[in-house]
XYZ file of C-alpha atoms in Angstrom:
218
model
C 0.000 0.000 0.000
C 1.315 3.072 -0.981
C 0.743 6.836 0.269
C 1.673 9.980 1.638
C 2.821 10.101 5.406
C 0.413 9.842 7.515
C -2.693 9.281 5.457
C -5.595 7.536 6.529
C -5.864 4.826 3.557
C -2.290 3.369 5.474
C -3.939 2.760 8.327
C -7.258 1.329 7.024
C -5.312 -1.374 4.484
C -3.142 -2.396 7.502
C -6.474 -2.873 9.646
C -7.916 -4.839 6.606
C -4.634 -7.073 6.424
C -4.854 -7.908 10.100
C -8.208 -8.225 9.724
C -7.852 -10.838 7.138
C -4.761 -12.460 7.511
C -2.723 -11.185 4.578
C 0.610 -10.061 4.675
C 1.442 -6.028 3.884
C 4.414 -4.055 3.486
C 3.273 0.010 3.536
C 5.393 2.354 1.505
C 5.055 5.864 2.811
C 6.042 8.373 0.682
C 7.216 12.417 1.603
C 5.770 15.131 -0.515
C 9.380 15.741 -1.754
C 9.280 12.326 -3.472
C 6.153 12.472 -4.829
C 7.379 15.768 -6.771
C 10.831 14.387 -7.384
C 9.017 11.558 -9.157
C 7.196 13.825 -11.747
C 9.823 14.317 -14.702
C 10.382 10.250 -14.985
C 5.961 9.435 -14.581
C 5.438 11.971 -17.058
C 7.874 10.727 -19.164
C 7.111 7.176 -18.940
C 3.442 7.716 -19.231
C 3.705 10.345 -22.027
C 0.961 12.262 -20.474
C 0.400 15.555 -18.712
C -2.905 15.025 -18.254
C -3.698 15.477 -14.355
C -5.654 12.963 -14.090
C -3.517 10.251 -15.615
C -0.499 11.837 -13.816
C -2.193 11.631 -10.563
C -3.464 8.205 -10.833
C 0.078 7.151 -12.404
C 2.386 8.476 -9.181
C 1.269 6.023 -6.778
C 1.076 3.043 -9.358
C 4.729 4.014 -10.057
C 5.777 3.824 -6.405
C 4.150 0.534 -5.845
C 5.623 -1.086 -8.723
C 8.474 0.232 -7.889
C 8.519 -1.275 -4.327
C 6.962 -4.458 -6.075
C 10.032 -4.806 -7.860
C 12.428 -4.000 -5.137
C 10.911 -6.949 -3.444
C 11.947 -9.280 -6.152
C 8.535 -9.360 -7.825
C 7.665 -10.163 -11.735
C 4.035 -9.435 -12.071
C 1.614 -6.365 -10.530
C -2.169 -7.118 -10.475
C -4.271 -3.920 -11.070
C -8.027 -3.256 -10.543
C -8.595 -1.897 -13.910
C -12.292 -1.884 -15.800
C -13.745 -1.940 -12.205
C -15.078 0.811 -12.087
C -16.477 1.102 -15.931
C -18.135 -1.952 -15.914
C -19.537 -2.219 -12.273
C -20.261 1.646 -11.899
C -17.927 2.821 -10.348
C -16.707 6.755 -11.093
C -18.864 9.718 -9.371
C -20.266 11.007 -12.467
C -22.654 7.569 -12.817
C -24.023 8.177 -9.193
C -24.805 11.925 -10.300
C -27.078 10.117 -13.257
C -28.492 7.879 -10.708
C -29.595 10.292 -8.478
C -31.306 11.917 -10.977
C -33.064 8.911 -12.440
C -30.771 8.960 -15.486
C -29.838 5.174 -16.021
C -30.483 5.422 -19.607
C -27.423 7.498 -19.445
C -25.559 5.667 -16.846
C -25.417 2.826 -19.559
C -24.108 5.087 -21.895
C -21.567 6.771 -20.245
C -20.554 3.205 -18.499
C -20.297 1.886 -22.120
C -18.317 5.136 -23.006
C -15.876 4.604 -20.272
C -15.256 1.143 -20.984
C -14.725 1.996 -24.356
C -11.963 4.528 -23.183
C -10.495 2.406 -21.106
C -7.495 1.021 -23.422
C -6.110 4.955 -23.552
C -7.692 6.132 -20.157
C -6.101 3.111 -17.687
C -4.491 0.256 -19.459
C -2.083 2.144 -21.488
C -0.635 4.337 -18.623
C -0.686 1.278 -16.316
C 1.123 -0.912 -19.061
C 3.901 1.567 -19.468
C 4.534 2.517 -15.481
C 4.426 -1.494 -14.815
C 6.957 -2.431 -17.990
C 9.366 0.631 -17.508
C 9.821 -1.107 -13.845
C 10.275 -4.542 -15.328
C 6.689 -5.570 -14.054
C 4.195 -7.452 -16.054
C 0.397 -6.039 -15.532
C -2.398 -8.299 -15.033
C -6.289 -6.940 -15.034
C -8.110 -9.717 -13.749
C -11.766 -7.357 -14.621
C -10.335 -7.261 -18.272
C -10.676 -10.773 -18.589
C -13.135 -11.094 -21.504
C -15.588 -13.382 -20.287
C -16.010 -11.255 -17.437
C -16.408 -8.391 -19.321
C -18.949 -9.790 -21.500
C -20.827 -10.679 -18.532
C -20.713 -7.489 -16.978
C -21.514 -5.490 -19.883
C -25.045 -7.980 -19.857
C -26.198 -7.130 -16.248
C -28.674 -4.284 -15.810
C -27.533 -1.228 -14.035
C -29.266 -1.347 -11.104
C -27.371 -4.116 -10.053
C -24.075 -1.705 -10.653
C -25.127 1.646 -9.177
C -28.218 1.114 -6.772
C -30.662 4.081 -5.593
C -32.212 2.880 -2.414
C -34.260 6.207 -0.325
C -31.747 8.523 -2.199
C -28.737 6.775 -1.325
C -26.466 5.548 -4.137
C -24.125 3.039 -3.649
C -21.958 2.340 -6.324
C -20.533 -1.287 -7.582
C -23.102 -2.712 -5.678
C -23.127 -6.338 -7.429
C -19.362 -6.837 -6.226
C -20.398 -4.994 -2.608
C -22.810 -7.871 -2.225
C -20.213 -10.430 -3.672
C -17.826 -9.078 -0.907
C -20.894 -9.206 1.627
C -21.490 -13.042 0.991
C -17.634 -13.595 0.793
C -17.769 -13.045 4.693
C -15.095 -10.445 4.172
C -15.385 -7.142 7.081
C -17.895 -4.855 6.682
C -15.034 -2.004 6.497
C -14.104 -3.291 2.991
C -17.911 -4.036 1.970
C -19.119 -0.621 2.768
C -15.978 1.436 2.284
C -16.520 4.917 0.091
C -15.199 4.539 -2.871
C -12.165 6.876 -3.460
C -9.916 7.022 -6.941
C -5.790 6.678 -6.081
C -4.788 9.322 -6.438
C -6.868 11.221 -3.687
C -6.435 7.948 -1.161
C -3.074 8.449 -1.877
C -2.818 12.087 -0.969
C -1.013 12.429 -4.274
C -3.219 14.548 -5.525
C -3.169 16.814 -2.480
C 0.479 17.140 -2.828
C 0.564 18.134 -6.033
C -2.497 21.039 -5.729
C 0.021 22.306 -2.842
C 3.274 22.387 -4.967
C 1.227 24.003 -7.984
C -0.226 26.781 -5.893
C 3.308 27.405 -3.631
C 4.545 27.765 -6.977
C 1.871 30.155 -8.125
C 0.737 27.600 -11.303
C -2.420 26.163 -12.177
C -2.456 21.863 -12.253
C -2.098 21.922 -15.826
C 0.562 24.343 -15.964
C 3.080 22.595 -13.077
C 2.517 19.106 -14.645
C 3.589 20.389 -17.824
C 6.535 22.068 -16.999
C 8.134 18.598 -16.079
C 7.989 17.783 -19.866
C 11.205 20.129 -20.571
């Protein structure tokens, strides 16, 4: 598990670990590093998109630390959240009633997904020596997925949404603690506290996002 000093996603996967019996090795990482890091992610990723960036920091320090520990392969949560409902924008839809465009834009994101995740995962995972494996890409899966209605992915219930419900319930019957069933959902890169560190450096530097990403491309 891999984050910024201090951060509360450290704690909860070592609870979860304990909790389960699975063995753990936390990488804490200073704001310094994180920023240090920058010029090599964006140039490995080819990207100064912020959100790639920010989703591709933490990625790079865990397969970095996979490899370090003598490790060949990194397994990765990709298509997740496009086929089982997963990104904020989908609740928003849901809220509103909207599943006719839930499908869509879940079919839309899955349809992104080579460019949007696999591609900047690929390259962060084989510039470390690290093969990636997507166990949600496998196809069967995926053709399953894509089959199941979407109230079975994003679920309204007395105005409460709870997305990637199917696999919540999977998780439910799998007996495994209620602190991983019903955790919030919350992309990498703000679990992380990447992201936070890098809206700090931006602003102490008097640049937009955008602007301090990019100038790591010289």
């Amino acid at each position: 598990t891999v984050g910024v000093e201090g951060q509360p996603e450290l704690e909860h996967a070592h609870r979860v670990a304990t909790e389960l019996g699975l063995p753990i090795t936390i990488c804490e990482l200073s704001s310094s590093e994180i920023i240090d890091s920058l010029g090599e992610v964006v140039g490995i990723v080819e990207s100064t998109d912020p959100v790639v960036v920010g989703v591709s920091v933490p990625f790079y320090f865990a397969c970095r630390k996979a490899r370090q520990m003598g490790l060949s392969t990194i397994v990765a949560g990709q298509m997740s959240d496009e086929l089982f409902g997963g990104y904020a924008r989908f609740e928003e839809l849901a809220i509103k009633g909207e599943f006719n465009l839930v499908e869509s834009e879940m079919w839309k994101s899955v349809q992104m997904a080579p460019s949007n995740d696999f591609e900047p995962g690929d390259k962060v995972a084989v510039s470390l020596g690290l093969e990636l494996r997507c166990p949600f890409a496998y196809i069967p899966l995926v053709e399953y997925a894509l089959q199941l209605p979407v109230s079975l992915k994003v679920s309204v219930s007395r105005g409460r949404v709870v997305r990637k419900y199917v696999l919540r319930r999977l998780a439910g019957k799998l007996m495994l603690p209620d602190m991983v069933v019903n955790r919030p959902k919350k992309a990498v890169q703000y679990s992380s506290g990447v992201q936070g560190v890098l809206k700090k450096e931006a602003k102490r530097r008097n640049k937009g996002l955008n602007e301090f990403i990019e100038s790591f491309t010289d």
